[in-house]
PDB file of C-alpha atoms in Angstrom:
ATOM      1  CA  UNK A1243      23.035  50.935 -39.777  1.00 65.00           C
ATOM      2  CA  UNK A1244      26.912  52.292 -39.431  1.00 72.00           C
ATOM      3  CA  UNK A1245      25.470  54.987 -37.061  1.00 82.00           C
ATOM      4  CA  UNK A1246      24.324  52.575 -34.656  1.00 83.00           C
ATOM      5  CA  UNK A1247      27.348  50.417 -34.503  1.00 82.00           C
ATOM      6  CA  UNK A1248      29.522  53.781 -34.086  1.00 81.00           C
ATOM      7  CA  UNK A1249      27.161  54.402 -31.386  1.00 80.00           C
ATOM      8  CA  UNK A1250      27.575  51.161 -29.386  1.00 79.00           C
ATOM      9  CA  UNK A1251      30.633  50.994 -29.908  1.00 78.00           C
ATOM     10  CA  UNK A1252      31.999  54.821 -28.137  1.00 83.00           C
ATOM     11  CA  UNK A1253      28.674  53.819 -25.352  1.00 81.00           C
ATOM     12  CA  UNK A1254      30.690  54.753 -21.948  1.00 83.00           C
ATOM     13  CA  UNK A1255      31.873  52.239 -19.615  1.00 79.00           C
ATOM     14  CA  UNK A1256      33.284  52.382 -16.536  1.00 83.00           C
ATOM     15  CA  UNK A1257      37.284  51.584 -16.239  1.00 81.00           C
ATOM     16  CA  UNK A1258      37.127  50.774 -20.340  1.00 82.00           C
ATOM     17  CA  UNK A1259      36.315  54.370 -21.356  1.00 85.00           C
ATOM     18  CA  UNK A1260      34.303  52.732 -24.346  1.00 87.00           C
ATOM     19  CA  UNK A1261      32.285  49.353 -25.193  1.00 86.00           C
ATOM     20  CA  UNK A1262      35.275  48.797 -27.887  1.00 86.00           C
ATOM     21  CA  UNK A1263      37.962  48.770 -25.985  1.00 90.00           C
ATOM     22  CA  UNK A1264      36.116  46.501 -23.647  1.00 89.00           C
ATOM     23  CA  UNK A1265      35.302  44.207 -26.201  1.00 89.00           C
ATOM     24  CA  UNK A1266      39.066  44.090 -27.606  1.00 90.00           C
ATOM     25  CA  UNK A1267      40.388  43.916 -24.237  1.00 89.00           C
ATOM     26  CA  UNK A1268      38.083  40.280 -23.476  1.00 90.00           C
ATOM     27  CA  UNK A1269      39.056  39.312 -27.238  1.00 90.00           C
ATOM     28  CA  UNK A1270      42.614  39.425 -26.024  1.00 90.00           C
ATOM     29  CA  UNK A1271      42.298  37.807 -23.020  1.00 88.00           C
ATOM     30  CA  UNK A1272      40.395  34.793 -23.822  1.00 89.00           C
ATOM     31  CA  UNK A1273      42.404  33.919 -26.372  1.00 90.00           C
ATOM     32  CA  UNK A1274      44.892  32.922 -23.090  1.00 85.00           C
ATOM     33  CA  UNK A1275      41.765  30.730 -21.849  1.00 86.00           C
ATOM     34  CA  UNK A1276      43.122  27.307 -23.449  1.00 88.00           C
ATOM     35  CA  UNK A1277      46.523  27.707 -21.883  1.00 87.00           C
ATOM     36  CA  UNK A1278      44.630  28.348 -17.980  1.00 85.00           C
ATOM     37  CA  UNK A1279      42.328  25.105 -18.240  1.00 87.00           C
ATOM     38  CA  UNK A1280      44.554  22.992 -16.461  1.00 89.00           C
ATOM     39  CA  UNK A1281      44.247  25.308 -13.411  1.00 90.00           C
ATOM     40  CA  UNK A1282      40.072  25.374 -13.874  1.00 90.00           C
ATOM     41  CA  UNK A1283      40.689  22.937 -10.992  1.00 91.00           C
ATOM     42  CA  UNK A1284      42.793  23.608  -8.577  1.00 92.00           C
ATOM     43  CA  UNK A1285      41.600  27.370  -8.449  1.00 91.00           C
ATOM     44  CA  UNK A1286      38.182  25.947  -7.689  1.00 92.00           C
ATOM     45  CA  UNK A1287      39.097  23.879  -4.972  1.00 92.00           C
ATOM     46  CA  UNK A1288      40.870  26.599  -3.250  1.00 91.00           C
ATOM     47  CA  UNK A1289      38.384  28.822  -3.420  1.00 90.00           C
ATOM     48  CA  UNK A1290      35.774  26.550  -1.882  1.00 88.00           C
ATOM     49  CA  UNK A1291      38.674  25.692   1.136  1.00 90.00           C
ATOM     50  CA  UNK A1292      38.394  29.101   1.928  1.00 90.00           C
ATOM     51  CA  UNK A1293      34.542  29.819   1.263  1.00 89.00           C
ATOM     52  CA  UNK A1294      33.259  26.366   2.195  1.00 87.00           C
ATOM     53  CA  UNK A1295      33.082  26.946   6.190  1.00 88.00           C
ATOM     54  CA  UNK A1296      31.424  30.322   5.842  1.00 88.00           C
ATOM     55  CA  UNK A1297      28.183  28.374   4.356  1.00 88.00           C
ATOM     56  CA  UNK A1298      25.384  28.263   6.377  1.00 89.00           C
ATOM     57  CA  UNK A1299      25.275  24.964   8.330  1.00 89.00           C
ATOM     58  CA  UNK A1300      21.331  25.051   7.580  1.00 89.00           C
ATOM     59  CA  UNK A1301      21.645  25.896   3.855  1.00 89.00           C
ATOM     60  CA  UNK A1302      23.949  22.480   3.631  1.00 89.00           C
ATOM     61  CA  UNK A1303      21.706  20.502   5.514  1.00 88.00           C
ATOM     62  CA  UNK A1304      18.585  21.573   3.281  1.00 89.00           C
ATOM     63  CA  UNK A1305      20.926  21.155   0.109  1.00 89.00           C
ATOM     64  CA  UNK A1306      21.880  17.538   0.923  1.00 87.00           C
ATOM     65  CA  UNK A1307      25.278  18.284   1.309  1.00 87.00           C
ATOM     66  CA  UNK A1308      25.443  17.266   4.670  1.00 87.00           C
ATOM     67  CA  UNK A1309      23.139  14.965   6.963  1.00 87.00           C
ATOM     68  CA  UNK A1310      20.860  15.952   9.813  1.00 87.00           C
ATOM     69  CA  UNK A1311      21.747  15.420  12.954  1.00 87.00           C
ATOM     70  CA  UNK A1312      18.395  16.005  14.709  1.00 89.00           C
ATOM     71  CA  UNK A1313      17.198  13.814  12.037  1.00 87.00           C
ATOM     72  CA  UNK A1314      19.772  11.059  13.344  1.00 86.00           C
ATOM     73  CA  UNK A1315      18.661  11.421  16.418  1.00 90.00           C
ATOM     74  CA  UNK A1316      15.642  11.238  15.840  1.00 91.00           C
ATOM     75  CA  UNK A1317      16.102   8.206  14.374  1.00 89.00           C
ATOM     76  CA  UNK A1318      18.029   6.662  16.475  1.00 89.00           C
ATOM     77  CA  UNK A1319      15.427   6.949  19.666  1.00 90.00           C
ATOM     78  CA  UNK A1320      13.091   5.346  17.551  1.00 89.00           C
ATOM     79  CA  UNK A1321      15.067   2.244  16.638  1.00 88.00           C
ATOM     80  CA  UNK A1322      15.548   1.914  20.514  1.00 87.00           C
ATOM     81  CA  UNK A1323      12.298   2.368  21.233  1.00 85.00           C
ATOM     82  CA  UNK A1324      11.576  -0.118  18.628  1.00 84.00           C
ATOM     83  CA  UNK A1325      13.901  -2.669  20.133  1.00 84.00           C
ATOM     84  CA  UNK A1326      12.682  -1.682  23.607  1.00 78.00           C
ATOM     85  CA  UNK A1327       9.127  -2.683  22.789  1.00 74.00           C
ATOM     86  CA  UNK A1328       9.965  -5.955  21.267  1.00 77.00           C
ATOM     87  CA  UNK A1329      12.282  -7.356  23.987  1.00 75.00           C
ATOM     88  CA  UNK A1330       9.223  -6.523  26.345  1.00 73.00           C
ATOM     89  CA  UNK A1331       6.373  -8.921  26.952  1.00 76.00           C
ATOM     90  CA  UNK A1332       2.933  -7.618  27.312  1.00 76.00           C
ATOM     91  CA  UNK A1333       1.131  -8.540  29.909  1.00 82.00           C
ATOM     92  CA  UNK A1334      -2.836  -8.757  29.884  1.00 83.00           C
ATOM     93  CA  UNK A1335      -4.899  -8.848  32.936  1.00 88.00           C
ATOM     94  CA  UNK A1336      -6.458 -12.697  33.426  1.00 89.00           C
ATOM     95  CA  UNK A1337      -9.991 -12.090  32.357  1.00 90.00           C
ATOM     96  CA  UNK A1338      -8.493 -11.200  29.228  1.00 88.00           C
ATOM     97  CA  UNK A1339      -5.971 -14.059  28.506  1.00 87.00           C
ATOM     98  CA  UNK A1340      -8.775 -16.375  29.617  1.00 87.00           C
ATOM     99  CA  UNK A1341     -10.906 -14.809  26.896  1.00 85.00           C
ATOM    100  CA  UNK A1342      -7.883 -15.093  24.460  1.00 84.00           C
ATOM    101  CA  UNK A1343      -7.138 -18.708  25.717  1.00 85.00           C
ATOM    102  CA  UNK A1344     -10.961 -19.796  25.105  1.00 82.00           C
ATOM    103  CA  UNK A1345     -11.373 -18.195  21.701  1.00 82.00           C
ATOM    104  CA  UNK A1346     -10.902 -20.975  19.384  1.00 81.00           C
ATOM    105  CA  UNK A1347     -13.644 -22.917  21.802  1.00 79.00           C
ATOM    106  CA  UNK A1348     -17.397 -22.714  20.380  1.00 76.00           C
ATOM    107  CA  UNK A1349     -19.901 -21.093  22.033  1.00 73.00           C
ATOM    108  CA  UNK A1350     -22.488 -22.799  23.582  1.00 74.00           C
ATOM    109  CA  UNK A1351     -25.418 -21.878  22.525  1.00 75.00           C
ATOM    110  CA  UNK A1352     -28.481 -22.281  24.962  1.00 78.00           C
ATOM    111  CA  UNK A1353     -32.036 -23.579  23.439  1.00 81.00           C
ATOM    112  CA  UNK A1354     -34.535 -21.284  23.806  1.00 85.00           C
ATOM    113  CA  UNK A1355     -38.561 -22.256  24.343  1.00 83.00           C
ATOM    114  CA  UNK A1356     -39.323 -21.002  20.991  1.00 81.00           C
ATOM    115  CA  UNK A1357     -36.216 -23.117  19.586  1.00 84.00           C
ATOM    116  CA  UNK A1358     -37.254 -26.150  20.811  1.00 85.00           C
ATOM    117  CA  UNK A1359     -41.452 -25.221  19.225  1.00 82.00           C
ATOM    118  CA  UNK A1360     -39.784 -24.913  16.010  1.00 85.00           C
ATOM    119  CA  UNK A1361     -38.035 -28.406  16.435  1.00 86.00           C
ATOM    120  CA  UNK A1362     -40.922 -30.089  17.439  1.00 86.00           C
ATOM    121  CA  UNK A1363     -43.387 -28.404  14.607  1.00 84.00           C
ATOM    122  CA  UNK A1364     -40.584 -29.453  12.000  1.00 85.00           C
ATOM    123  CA  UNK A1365     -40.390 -32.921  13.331  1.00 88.00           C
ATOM    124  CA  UNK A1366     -44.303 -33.236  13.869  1.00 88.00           C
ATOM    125  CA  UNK A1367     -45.384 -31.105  10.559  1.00 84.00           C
ATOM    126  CA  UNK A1368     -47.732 -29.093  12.310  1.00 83.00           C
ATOM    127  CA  UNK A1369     -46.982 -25.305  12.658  1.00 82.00           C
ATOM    128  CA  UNK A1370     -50.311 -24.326  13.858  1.00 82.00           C
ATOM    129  CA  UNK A1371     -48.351 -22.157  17.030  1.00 79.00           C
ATOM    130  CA  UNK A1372     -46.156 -20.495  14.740  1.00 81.00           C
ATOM    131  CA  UNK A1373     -49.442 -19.203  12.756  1.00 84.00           C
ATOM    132  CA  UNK A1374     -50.512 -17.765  16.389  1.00 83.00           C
ATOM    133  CA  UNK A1375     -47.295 -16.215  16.587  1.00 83.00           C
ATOM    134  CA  UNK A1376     -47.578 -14.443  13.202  1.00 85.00           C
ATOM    135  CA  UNK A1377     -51.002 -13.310  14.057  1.00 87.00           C
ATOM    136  CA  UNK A1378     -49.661 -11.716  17.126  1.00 84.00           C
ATOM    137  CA  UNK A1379     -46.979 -10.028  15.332  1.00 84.00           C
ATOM    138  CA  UNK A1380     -49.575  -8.797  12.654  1.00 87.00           C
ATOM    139  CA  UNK A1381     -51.763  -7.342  15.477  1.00 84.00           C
ATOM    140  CA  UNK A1382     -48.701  -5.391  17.228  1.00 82.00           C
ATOM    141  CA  UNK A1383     -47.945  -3.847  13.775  1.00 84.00           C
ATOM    142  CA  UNK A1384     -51.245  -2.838  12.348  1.00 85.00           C
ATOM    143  CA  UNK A1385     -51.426  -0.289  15.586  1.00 73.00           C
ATOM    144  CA  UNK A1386     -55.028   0.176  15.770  1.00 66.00           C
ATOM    145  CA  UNK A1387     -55.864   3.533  15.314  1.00 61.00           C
ATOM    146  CA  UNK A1388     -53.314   4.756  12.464  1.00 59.00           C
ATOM    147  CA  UNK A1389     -55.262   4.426   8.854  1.00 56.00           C
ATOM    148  CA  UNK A1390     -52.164   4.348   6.463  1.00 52.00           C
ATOM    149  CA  UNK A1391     -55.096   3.900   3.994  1.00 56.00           C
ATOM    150  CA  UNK A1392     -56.251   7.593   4.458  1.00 58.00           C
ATOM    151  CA  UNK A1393     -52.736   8.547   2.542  1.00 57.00           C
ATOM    152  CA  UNK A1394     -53.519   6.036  -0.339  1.00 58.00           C
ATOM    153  CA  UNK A1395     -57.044   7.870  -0.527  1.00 61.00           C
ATOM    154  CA  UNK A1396     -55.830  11.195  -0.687  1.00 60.00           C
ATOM    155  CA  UNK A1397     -53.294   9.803  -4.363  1.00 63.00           C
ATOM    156  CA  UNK A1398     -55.926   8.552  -5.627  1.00 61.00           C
ATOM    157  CA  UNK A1399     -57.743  11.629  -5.012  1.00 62.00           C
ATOM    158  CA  UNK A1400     -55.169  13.555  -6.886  1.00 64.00           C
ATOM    159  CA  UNK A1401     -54.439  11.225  -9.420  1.00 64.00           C
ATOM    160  CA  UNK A1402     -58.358  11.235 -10.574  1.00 66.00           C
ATOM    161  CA  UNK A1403     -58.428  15.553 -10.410  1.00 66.00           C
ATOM    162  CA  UNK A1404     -55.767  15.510 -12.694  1.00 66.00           C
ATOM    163  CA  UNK A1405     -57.220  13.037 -15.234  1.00 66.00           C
ATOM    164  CA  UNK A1406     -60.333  15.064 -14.906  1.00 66.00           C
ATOM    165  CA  UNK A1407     -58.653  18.538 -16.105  1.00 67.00           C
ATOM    166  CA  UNK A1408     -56.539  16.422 -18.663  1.00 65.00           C
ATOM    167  CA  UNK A1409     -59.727  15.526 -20.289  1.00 65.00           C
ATOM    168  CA  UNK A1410     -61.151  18.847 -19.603  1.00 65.00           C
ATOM    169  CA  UNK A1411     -58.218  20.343 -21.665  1.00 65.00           C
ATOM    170  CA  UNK A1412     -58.174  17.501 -24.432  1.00 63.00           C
ATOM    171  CA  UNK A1413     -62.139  18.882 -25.126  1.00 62.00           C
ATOM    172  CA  UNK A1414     -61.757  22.419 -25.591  1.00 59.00           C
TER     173      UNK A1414
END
């Protein structure tokens, strides 16, 4: 373990000669730390008067340290814009500020024939052309010629094959 220490301690270092006599050297010289403090200060604000304007303009925008001025810009087109827009009426073409103006109104609504059938059946009780008017409906969508019913045959078709080979199965 000695060997080791020796050994770290005589490792070469540039303007020291030897890690010891680096080592002593800070020893010595921090122990004047507590009397420099004060100037901790002072020393730093100096040194930023003189390095300060050499910073990159963009670095202490991005940082925070200092605002944006294409930002402020920016900003303050908008806010004109803004006030712009509000201090100016719009103005609609007539057809639409008639429609605006008659919004609130109801529509009228215009009786149809089949309106006024259905007024008289309720009143009357007899519904007899509303029947005719189902049966026409039914005839349009039946479509003569198209058998939905040959689908429904074809299921049942299957359905009975497969109970036929479930029983065949269930036998042997």
């Amino acid at each position: 373990m000695a060997t080791i220490t020796r050994l770290i301690r005589t490792l070469p270092l540039p303007l020291f000669g030897s890690l010891q006599t680096a080592t002593s050297f800070t020893l010595a010289k921090s122990r004047a730390l507590p009397r420099l403090v004060g100037w901790a200060v002072p020393l730093t604000a100096g040194a930023l008067w003189f390095v300060w304007p050499a910073v990159d303009e963009g670095w202490k925008i991005e940082m925070g340290f200092k605002s944006d001025p294409e930002a402020a810009l920016k900003a303050a087109e908008a806010s004109q814009a803004k006030e712009v827009a509000k201090s100016t009426p719009v103005e609609l073409p007539t057809e639409v500020m008639e429609k605006v103006e008659g919004a609130y109104k109801a529509h009228e609504a215009a009786e149809t024939e089949d309106d006024k059938l259905l007024a008289k059946a309720s009143v009357t009780g007899d519904f007899t052309y509303l029947e005719s008017k189902w049966e026409e409906f039914n005839e349009k969508a039946i479509r003569p010629g198209e058998d939905d019913d040959e689908e429904d045959e074809d299921e049942d078709d299957d359905d009975e094959d497969e109970e036929e080979e479930e029983e065949d199965e269930e036998e042997e």
